[in-house]
CSV table of C-alpha atoms in Angstrom, one decimal:
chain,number,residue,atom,x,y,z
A,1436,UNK,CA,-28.4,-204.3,-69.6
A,1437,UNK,CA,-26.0,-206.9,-71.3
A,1438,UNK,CA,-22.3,-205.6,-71.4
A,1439,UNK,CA,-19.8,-206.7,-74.5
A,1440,UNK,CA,-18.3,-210.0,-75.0
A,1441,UNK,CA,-14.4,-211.0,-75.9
A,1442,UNK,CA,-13.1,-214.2,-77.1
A,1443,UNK,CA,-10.2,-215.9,-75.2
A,1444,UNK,CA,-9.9,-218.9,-76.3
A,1445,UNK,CA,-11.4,-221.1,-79.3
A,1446,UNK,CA,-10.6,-224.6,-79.1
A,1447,UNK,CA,-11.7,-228.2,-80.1
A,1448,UNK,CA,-12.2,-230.6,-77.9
A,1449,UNK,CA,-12.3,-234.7,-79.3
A,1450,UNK,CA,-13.3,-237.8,-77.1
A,1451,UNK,CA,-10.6,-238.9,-75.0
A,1452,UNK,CA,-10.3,-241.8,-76.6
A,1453,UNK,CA,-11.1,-244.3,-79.4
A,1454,UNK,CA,-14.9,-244.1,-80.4
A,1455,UNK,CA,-16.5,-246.2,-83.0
A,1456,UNK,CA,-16.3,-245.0,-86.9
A,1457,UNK,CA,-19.9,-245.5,-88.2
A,1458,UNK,CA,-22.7,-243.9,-89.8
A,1459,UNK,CA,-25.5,-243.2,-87.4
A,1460,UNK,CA,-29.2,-244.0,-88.5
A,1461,UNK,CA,-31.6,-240.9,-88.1
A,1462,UNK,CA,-35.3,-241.3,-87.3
A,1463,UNK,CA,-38.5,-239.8,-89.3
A,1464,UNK,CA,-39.2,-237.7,-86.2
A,1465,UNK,CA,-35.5,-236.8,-86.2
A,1466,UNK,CA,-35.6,-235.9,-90.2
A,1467,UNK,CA,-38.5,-233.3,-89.2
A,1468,UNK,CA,-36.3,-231.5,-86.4
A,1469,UNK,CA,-34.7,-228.6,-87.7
A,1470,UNK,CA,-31.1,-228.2,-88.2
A,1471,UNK,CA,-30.1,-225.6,-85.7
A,1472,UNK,CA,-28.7,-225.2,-82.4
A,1473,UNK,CA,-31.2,-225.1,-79.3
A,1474,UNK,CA,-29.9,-222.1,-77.1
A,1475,UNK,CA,-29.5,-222.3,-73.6
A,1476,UNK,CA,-27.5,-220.4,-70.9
A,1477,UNK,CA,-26.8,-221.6,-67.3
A,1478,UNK,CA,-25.6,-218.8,-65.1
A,1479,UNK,CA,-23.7,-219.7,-61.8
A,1480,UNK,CA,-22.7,-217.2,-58.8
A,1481,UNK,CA,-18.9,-217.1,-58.3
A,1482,UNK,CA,-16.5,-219.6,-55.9
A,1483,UNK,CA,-13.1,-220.8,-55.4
A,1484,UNK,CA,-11.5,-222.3,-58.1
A,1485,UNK,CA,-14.4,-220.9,-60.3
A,1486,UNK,CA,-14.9,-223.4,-63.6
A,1487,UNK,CA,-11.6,-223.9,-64.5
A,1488,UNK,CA,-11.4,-224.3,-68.3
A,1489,UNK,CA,-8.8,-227.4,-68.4
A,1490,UNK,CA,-11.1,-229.5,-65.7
A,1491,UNK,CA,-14.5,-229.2,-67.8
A,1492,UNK,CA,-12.3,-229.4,-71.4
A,1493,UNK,CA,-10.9,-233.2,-69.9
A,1494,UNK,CA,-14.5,-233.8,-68.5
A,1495,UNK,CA,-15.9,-233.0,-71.5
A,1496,UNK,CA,-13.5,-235.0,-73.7
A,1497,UNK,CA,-14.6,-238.0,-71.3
A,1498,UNK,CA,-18.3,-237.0,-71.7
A,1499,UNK,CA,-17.6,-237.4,-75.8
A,1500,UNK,CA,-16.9,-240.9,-74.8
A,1501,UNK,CA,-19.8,-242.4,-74.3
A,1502,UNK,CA,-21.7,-240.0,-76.2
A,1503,UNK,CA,-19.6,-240.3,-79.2
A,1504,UNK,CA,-22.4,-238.6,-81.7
A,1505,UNK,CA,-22.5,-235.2,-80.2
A,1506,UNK,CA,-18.6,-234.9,-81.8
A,1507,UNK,CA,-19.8,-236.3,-85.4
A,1508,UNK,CA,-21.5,-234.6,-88.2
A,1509,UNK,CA,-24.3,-234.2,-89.9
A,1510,UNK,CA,-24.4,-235.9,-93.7
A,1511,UNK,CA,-26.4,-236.7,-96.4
A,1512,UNK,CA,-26.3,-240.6,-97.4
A,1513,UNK,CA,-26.5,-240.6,-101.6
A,1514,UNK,CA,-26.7,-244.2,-101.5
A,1515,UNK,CA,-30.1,-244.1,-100.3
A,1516,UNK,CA,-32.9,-243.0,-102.7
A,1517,UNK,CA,-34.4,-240.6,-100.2
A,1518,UNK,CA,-30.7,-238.9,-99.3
A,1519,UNK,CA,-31.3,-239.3,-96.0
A,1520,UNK,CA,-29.6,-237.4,-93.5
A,1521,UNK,CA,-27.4,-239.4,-90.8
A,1522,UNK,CA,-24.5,-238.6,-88.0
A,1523,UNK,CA,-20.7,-239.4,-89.3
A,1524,UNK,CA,-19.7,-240.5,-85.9
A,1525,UNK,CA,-16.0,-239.1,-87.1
A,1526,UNK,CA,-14.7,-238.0,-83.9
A,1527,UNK,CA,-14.3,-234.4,-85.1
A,1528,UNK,CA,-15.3,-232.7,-81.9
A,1529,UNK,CA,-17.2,-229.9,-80.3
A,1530,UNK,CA,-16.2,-226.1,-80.2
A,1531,UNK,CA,-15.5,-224.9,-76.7
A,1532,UNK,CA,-15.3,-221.1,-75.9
A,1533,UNK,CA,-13.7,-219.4,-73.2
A,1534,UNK,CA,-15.2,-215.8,-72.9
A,1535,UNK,CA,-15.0,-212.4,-71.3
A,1536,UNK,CA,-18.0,-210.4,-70.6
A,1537,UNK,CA,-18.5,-206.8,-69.0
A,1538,UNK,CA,-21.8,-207.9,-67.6
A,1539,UNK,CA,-22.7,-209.2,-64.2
A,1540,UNK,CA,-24.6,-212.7,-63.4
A,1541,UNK,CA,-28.1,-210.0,-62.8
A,1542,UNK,CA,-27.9,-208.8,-66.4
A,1543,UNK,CA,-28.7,-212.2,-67.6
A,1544,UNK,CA,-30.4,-214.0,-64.9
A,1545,UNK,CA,-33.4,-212.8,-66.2
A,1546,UNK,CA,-35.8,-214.8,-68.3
A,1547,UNK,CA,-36.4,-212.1,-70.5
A,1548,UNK,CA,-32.9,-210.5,-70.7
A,1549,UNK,CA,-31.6,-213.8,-71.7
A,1550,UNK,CA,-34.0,-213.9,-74.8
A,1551,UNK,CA,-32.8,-210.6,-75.5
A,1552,UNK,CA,-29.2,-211.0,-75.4
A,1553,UNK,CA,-28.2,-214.4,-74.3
A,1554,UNK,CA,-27.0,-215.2,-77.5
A,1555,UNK,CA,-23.8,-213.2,-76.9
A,1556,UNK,CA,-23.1,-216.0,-74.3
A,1557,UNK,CA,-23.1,-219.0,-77.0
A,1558,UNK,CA,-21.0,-220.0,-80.1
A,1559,UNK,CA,-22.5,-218.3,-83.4
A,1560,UNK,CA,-22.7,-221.1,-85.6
A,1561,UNK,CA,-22.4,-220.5,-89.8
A,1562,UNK,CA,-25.0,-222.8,-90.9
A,1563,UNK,CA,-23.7,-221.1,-94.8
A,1564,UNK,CA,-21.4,-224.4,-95.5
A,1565,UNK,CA,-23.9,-227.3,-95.3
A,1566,UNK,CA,-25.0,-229.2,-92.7
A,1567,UNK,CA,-21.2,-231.1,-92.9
A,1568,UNK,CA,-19.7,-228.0,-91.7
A,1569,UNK,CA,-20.9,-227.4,-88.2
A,1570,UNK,CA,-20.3,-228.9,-84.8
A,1571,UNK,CA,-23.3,-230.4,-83.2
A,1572,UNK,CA,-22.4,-229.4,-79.9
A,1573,UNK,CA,-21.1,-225.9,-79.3
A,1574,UNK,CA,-20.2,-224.6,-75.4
A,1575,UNK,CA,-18.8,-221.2,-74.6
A,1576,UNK,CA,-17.7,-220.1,-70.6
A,1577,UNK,CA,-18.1,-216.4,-70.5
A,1578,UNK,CA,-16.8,-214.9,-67.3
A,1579,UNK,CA,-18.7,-212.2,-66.1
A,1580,UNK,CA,-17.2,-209.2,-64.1
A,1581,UNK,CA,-18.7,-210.2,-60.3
A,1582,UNK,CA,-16.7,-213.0,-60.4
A,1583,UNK,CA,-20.0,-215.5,-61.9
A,1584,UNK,CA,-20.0,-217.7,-64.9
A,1585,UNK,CA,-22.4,-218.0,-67.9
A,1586,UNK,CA,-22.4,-221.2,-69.6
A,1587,UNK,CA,-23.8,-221.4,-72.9
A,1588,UNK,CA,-24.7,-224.3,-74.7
A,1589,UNK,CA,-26.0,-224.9,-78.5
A,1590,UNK,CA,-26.7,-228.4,-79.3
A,1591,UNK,CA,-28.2,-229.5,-82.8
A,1592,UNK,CA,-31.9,-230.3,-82.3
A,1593,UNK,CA,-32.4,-233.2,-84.8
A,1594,UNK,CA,-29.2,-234.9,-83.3
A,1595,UNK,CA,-30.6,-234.4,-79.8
A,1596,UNK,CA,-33.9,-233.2,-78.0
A,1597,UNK,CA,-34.6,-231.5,-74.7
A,1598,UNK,CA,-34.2,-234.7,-72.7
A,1599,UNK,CA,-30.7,-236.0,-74.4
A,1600,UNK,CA,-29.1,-233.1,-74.1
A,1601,UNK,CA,-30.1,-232.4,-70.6
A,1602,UNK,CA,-28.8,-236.0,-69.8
A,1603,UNK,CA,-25.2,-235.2,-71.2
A,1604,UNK,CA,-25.0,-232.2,-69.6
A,1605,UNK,CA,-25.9,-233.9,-66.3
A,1606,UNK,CA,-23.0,-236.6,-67.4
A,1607,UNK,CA,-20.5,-233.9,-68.3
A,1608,UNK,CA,-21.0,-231.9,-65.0
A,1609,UNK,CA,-20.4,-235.2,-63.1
A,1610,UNK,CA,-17.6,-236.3,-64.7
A,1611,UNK,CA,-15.9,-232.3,-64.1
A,1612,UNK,CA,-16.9,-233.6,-59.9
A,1613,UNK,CA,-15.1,-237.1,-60.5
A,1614,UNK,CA,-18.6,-239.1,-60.5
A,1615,UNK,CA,-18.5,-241.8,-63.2
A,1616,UNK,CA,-21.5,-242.2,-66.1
A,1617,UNK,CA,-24.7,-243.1,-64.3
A,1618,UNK,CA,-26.9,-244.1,-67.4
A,1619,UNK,CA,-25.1,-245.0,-70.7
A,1620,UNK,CA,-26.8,-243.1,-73.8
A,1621,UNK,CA,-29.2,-244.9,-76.0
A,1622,UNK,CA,-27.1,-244.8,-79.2
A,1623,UNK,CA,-29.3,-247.1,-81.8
A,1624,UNK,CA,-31.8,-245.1,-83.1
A,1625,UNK,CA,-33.5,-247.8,-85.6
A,1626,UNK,CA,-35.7,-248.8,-82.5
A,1627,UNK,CA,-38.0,-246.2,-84.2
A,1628,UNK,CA,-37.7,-247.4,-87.7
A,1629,UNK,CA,-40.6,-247.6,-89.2
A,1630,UNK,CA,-42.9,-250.9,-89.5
A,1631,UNK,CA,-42.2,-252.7,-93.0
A,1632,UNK,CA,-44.9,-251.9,-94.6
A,1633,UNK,CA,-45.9,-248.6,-93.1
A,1634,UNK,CA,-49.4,-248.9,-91.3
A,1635,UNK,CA,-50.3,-245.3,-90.1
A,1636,UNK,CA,-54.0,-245.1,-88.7
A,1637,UNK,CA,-56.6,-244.8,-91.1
A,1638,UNK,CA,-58.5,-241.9,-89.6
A,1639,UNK,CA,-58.0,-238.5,-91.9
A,1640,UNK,CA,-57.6,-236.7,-88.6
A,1641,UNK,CA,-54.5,-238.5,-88.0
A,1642,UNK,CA,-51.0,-237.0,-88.5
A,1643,UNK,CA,-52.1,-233.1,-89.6
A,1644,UNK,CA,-49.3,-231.8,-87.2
A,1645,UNK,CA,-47.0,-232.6,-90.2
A,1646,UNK,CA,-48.6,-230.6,-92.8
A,1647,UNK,CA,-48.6,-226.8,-93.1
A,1648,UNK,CA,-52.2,-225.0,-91.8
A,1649,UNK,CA,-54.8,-225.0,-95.0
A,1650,UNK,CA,-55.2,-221.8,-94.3
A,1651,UNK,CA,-51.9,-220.2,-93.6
A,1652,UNK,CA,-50.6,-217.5,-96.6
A,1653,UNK,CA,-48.4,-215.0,-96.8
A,1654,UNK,CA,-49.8,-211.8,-95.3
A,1655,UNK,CA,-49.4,-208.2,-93.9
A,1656,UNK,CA,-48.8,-209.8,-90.3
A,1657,UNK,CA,-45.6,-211.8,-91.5
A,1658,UNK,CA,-43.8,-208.5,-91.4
A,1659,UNK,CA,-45.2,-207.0,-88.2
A,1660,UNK,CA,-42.6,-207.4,-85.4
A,1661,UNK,CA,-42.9,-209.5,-82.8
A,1662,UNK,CA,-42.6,-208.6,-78.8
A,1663,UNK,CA,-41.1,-211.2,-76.6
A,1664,UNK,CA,-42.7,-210.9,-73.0
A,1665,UNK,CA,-42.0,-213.0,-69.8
A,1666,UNK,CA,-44.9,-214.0,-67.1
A,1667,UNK,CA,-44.7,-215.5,-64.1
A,1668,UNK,CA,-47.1,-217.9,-62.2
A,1669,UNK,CA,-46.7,-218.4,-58.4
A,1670,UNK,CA,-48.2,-221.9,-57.2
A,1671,UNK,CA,-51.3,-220.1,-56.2
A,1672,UNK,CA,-51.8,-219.1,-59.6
A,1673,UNK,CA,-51.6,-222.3,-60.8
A,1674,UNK,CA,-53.6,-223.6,-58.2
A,1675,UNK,CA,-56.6,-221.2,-58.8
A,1676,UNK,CA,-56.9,-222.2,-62.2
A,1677,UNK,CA,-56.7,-226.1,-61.2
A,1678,UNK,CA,-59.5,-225.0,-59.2
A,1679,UNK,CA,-61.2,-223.6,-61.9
A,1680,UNK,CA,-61.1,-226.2,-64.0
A,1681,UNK,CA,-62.6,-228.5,-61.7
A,1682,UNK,CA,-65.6,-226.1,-60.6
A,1683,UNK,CA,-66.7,-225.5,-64.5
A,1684,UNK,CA,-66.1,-229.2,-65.4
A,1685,UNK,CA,-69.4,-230.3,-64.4
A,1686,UNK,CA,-71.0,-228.1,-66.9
A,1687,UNK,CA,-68.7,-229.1,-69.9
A,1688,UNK,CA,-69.6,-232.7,-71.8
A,1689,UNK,CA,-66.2,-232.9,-73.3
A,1690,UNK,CA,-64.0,-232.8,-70.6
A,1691,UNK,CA,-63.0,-236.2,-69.0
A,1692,UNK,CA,-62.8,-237.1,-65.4
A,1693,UNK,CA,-60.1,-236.7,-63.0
A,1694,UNK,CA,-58.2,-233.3,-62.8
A,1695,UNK,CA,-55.8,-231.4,-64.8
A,1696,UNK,CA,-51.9,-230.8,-64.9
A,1697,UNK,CA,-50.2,-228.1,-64.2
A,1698,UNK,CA,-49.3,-228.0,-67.9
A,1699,UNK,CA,-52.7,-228.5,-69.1
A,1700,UNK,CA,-54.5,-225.8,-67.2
A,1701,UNK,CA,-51.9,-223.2,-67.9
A,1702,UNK,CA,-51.5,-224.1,-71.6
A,1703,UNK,CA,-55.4,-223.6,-71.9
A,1704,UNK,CA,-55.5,-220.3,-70.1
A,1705,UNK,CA,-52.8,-219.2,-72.4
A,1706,UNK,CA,-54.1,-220.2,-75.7
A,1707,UNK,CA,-57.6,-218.9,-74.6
A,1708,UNK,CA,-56.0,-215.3,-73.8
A,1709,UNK,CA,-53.7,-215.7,-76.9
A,1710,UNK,CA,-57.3,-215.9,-79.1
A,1711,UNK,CA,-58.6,-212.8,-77.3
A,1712,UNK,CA,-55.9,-210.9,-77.3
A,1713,UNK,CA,-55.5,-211.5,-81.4
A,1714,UNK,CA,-59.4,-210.7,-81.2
A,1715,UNK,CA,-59.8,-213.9,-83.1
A,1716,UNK,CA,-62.8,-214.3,-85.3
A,1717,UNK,CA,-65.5,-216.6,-83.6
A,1718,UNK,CA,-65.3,-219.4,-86.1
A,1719,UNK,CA,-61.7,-219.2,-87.0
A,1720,UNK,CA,-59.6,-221.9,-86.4
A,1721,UNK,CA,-56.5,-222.5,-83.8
A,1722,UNK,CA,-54.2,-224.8,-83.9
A,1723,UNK,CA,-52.3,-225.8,-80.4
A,1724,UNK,CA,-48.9,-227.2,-80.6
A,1725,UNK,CA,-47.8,-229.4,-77.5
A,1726,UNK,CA,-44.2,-231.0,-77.0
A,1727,UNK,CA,-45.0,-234.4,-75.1
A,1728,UNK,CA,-41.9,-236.3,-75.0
A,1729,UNK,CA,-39.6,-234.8,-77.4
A,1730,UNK,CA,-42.2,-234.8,-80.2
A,1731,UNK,CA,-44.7,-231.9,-81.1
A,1732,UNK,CA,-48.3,-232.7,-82.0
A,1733,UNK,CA,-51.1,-230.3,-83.5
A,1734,UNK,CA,-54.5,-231.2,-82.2
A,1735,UNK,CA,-57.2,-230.5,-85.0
A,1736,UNK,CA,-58.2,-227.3,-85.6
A,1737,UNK,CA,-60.7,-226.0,-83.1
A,1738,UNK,CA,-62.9,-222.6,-83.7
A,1739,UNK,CA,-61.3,-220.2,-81.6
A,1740,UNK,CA,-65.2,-219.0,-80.4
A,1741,UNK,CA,-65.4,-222.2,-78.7
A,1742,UNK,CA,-62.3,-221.5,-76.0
A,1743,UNK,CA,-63.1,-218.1,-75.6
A,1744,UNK,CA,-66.8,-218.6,-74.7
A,1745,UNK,CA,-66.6,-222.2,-73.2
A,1746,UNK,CA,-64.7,-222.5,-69.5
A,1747,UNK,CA,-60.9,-223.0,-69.6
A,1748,UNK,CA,-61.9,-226.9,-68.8
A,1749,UNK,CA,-62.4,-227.1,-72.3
A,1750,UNK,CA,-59.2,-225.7,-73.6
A,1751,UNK,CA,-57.8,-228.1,-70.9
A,1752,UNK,CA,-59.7,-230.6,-71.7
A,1753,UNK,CA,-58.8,-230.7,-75.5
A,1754,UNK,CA,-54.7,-230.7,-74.8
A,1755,UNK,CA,-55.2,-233.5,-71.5
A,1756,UNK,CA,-56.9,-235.9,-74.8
A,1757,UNK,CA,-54.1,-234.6,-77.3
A,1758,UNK,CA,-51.7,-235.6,-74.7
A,1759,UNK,CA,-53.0,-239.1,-73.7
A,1760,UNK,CA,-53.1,-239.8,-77.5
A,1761,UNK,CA,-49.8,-239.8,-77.3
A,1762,UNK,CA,-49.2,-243.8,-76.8
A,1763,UNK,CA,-47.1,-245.9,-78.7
A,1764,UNK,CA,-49.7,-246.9,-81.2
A,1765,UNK,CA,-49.7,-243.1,-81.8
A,1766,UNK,CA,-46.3,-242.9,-82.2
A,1767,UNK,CA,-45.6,-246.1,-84.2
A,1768,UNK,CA,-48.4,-244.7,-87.0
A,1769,UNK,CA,-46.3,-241.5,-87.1
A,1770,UNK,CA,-43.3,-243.1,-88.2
A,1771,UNK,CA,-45.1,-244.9,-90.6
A,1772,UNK,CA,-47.2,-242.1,-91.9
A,1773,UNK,CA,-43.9,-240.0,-92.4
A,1774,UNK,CA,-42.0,-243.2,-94.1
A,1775,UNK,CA,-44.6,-242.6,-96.5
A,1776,UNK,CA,-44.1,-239.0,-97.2
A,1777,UNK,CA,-40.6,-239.3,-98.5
A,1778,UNK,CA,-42.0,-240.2,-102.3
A,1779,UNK,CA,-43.1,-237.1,-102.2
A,1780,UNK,CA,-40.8,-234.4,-101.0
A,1781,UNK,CA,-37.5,-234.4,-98.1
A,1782,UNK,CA,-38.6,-235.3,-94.7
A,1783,UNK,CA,-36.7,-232.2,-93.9
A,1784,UNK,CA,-39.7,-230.2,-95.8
A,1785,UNK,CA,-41.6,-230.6,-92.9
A,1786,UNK,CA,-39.8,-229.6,-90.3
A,1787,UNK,CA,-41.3,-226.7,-88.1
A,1788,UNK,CA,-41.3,-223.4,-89.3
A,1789,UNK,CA,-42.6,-219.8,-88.3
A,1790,UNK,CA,-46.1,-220.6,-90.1
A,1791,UNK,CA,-47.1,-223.3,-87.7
A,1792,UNK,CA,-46.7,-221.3,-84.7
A,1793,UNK,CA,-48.5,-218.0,-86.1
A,1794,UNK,CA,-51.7,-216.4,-85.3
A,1795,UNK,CA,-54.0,-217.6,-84.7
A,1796,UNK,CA,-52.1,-220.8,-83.7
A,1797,UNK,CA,-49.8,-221.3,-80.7
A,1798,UNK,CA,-47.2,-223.7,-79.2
A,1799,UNK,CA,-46.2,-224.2,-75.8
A,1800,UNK,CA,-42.9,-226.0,-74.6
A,1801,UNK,CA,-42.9,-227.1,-71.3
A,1802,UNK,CA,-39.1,-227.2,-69.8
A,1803,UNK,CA,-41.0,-227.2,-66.0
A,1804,UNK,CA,-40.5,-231.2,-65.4
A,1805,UNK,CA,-36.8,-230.9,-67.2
A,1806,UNK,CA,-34.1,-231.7,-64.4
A,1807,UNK,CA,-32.4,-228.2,-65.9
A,1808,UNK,CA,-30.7,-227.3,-62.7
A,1809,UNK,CA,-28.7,-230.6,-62.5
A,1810,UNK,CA,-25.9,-229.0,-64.1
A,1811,UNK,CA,-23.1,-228.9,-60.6
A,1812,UNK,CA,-19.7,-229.0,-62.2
A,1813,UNK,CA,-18.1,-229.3,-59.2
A,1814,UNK,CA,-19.1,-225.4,-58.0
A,1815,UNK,CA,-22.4,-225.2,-57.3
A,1816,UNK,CA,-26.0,-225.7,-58.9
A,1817,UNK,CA,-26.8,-222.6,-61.4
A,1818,UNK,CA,-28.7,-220.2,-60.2
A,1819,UNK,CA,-30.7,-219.3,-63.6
A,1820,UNK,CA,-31.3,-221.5,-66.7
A,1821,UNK,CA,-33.2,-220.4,-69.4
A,1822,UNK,CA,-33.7,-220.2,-73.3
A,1823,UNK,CA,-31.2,-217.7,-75.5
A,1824,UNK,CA,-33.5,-217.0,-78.2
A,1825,UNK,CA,-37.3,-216.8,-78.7
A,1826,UNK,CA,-37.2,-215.6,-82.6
A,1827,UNK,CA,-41.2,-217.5,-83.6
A,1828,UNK,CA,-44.0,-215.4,-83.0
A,1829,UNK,CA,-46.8,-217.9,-81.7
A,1830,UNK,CA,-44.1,-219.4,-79.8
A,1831,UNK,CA,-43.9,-220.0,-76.0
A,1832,UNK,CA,-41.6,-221.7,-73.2
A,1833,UNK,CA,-42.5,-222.5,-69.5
A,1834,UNK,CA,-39.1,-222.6,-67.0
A,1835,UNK,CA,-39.5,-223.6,-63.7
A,1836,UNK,CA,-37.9,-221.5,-60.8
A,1837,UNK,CA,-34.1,-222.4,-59.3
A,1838,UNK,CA,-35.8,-222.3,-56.0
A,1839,UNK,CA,-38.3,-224.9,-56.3
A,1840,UNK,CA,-40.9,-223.3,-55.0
A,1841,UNK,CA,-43.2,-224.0,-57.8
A,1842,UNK,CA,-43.5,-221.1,-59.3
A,1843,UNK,CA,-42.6,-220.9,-63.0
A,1844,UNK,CA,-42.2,-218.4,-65.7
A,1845,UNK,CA,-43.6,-218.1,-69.3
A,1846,UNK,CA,-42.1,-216.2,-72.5
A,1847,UNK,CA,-43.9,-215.8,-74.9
A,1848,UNK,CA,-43.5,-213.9,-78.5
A,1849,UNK,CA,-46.9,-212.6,-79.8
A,1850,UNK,CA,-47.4,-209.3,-82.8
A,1851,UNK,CA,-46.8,-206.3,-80.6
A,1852,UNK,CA,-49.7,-205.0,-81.0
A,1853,UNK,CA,-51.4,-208.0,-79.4
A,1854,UNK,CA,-48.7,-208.0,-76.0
A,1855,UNK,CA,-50.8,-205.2,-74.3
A,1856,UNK,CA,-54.3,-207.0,-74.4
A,1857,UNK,CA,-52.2,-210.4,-73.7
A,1858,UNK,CA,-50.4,-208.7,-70.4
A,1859,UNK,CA,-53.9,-208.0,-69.1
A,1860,UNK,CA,-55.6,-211.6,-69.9
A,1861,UNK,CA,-53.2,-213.8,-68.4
A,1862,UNK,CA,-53.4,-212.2,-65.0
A,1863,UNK,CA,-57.2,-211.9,-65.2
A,1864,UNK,CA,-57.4,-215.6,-62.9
């Protein structure tokens, strides 16, 4: 169980040295991210010397350098008729923590603790002030009582995803070892402006992922409680469904040739138990939504009769094609289709929210391919990395394991009244 916490020391910390004064262009798919911090927490068993606050404060002041940005703030631009929102690269700087905790590296290195209580190990950020208010990147050290060190991070998901803020950490932690910057950030984000004029696809199918589900209202479910539970898949798990996939493909005219990933089988066995387990009506629809690359994509709505009755090549089968979809065509019409949504309302409208995730649809971020134990600040890989928060019911995250042994672990938050049938399903390979 997760001990108190007490503050040290609060601090900011700026770049080291000059950084350019400008206003940094934001992207459409950047507009739809949502302005909060993504939680994270990297626990490390104690040595000599243990993470010494003044070397990772100067690294990280050098680490601001280059990745001048992450020590702005967010802004709305009135000049533009859209009031777009864009980084004041302002050299303000990032809030850095230096914590005391009663708990031991065990009590959080734990998937499912970490969910639970993690939060205690990162920054609280008041979002109450505007978006001008807040760091973008917020770090707090928390040593524990066995002598280890949780690191928390919270960096602002619209000014950075999953991969850019896993490449500064891996900068920072180099810099604290005396290792200079192996690949500079990519700073210009107009590279994924859209095309002038806009030319999304034509096909009505195209670009649902950025609309609310027809047929999601308010209901009695919005105010059940949801149960976070943690699952995890050896590489013979994973390697029986592979298996599985291949044996019932024959007998399935919509899957494609070649095998599955990883990803794909295991996403499809887990929305398939997810629609049992809600006891989903046979033609009521699912959504699926899949991270590729930073960017989140809905496939069209599928009755959820067809994954439960059809083999799981089918539900693999349906997020392999969602996936390969995924080209720059695909990509260039997004940006184009939501350049054209901003007569209508704030790209900021569309951003994610609780009702895209809830029965009966899912998501599933995949964090298994993420270098996430890359972090060495000069004492050691971490031991544990994992999520602080899993608050969307609907929602799921796959972590690979520290040892590499290719086993990985899935949370996922479902109604509690669905986490008993859901426990049973998933293990039923």
């Amino acid at each position: 169980m997760a001990g108190s916490v007490s503050v040290r020391e609060s601090t900011v910390v700026k770049p080291a040295s000059e950084t350019p004064k400008q206003s940094l262009w934001m992207s459409n798919l950047d507009m739809i991210s949502s302005n909060t911090h993504t939680p994270s927490v990297y626990i490390y068993k104690p040595k000599d010397s243990f993470f010494d606050p003044r070397v990772l404060k100067d690294a990280l002041s050098k680490a601001l350098v280059p990745f001048y940005p992450l020590a702005g703030r967010l802004r709305r631009n009135n000049e533009d008729k859209n009031a777009r929102i864009e980084i004041n690269c302002n050299a303000e700087g990032v809030l850095f923590v230096v914590a005391d905790s009663s708990s031991s590296a065990r009590d959080y290195a734990d998937l499912k603790t970490c969910l639970e209580s993690g939060r205690w190990l990162i920054p609280a950020v008041d979002y109450s002030a505007g978006i001008s208010s807040y760091p973008l990147l917020v770090v707090q050290v928390t040593y524990l009582k066995c002598g280890g060190v949780a690191l928390g991070i919270g960096v602002e998901h619209s000014t950075a995803d999953g991969f850019a803020a896993l490449h500064f950490i891996k900068a920072w932690s180099d810099m604290a070892r005396g290792v200079d910057l192996a690949i500079p950030p990519t700073i210009d984000r107009t590279l994924l402006r859209a095309r002038d004029p806009p030319q999304p696809l034509p096909n009505h199918n195209h670009h649902v992922e950025y609309h609310l589900p027809q047929d999601v209202v308010a209901s009695d479910s919005d105010h059940e409680t949801a149960t976070v539970s943690v699952f995890k898949f050896t590489r013979e798990q994973v390697n029986i469904l592979k298996v599985m996939s291949l044996t019932t493909k024959k007998n399935d005219d919509d899957v494609e040739n070649g095998k599955y990933s990883s990803y794909e089988v295991v996403a499809a066995h887990v929305w398939r138990s997810a629609c049992k387990a809600r006891q989903l009506a046979y033609y009521e629809e699912t959504q699926f939504n899949i991270a590729a690359n930073g960017r989140s994509r809905l496939r069209p709505p599928l009755p959820a009769g067809d994954l439960m009755s059809k083999p799981i090549s089918y539900a693999a089968s349906c997020i392999h094609k969602a996936l390969v979809r995924m080209d720059d065509e695909y990509l260039r019409s997004a940006l184009d289709y939501l350049d054209l949504q901003q007569s209508h309302h704030h790209l900021s409208s569309l951003a994610r929210s609780a009702h895209y995730y809830k029965s009966p649809n899912l998501g599933i971020t995949s964090w298994v391919t993420l270098p996430i134990y890359d972090a060495d600040f000069g004492w050691g890989r971490p031991v544990f990395m994992g999520r602080a928060e899993l608050s969307l019911e609907g929602k799921a995250y796959m972590v690979s394991s520290a040892s590499d042994d290719g086993s990985f672990s899935l949370a996922i938050s479902l109604q509690s009244r669905h986490t008993d049938s859901f426990s049973k399903l998933i293990y039923d390979i």
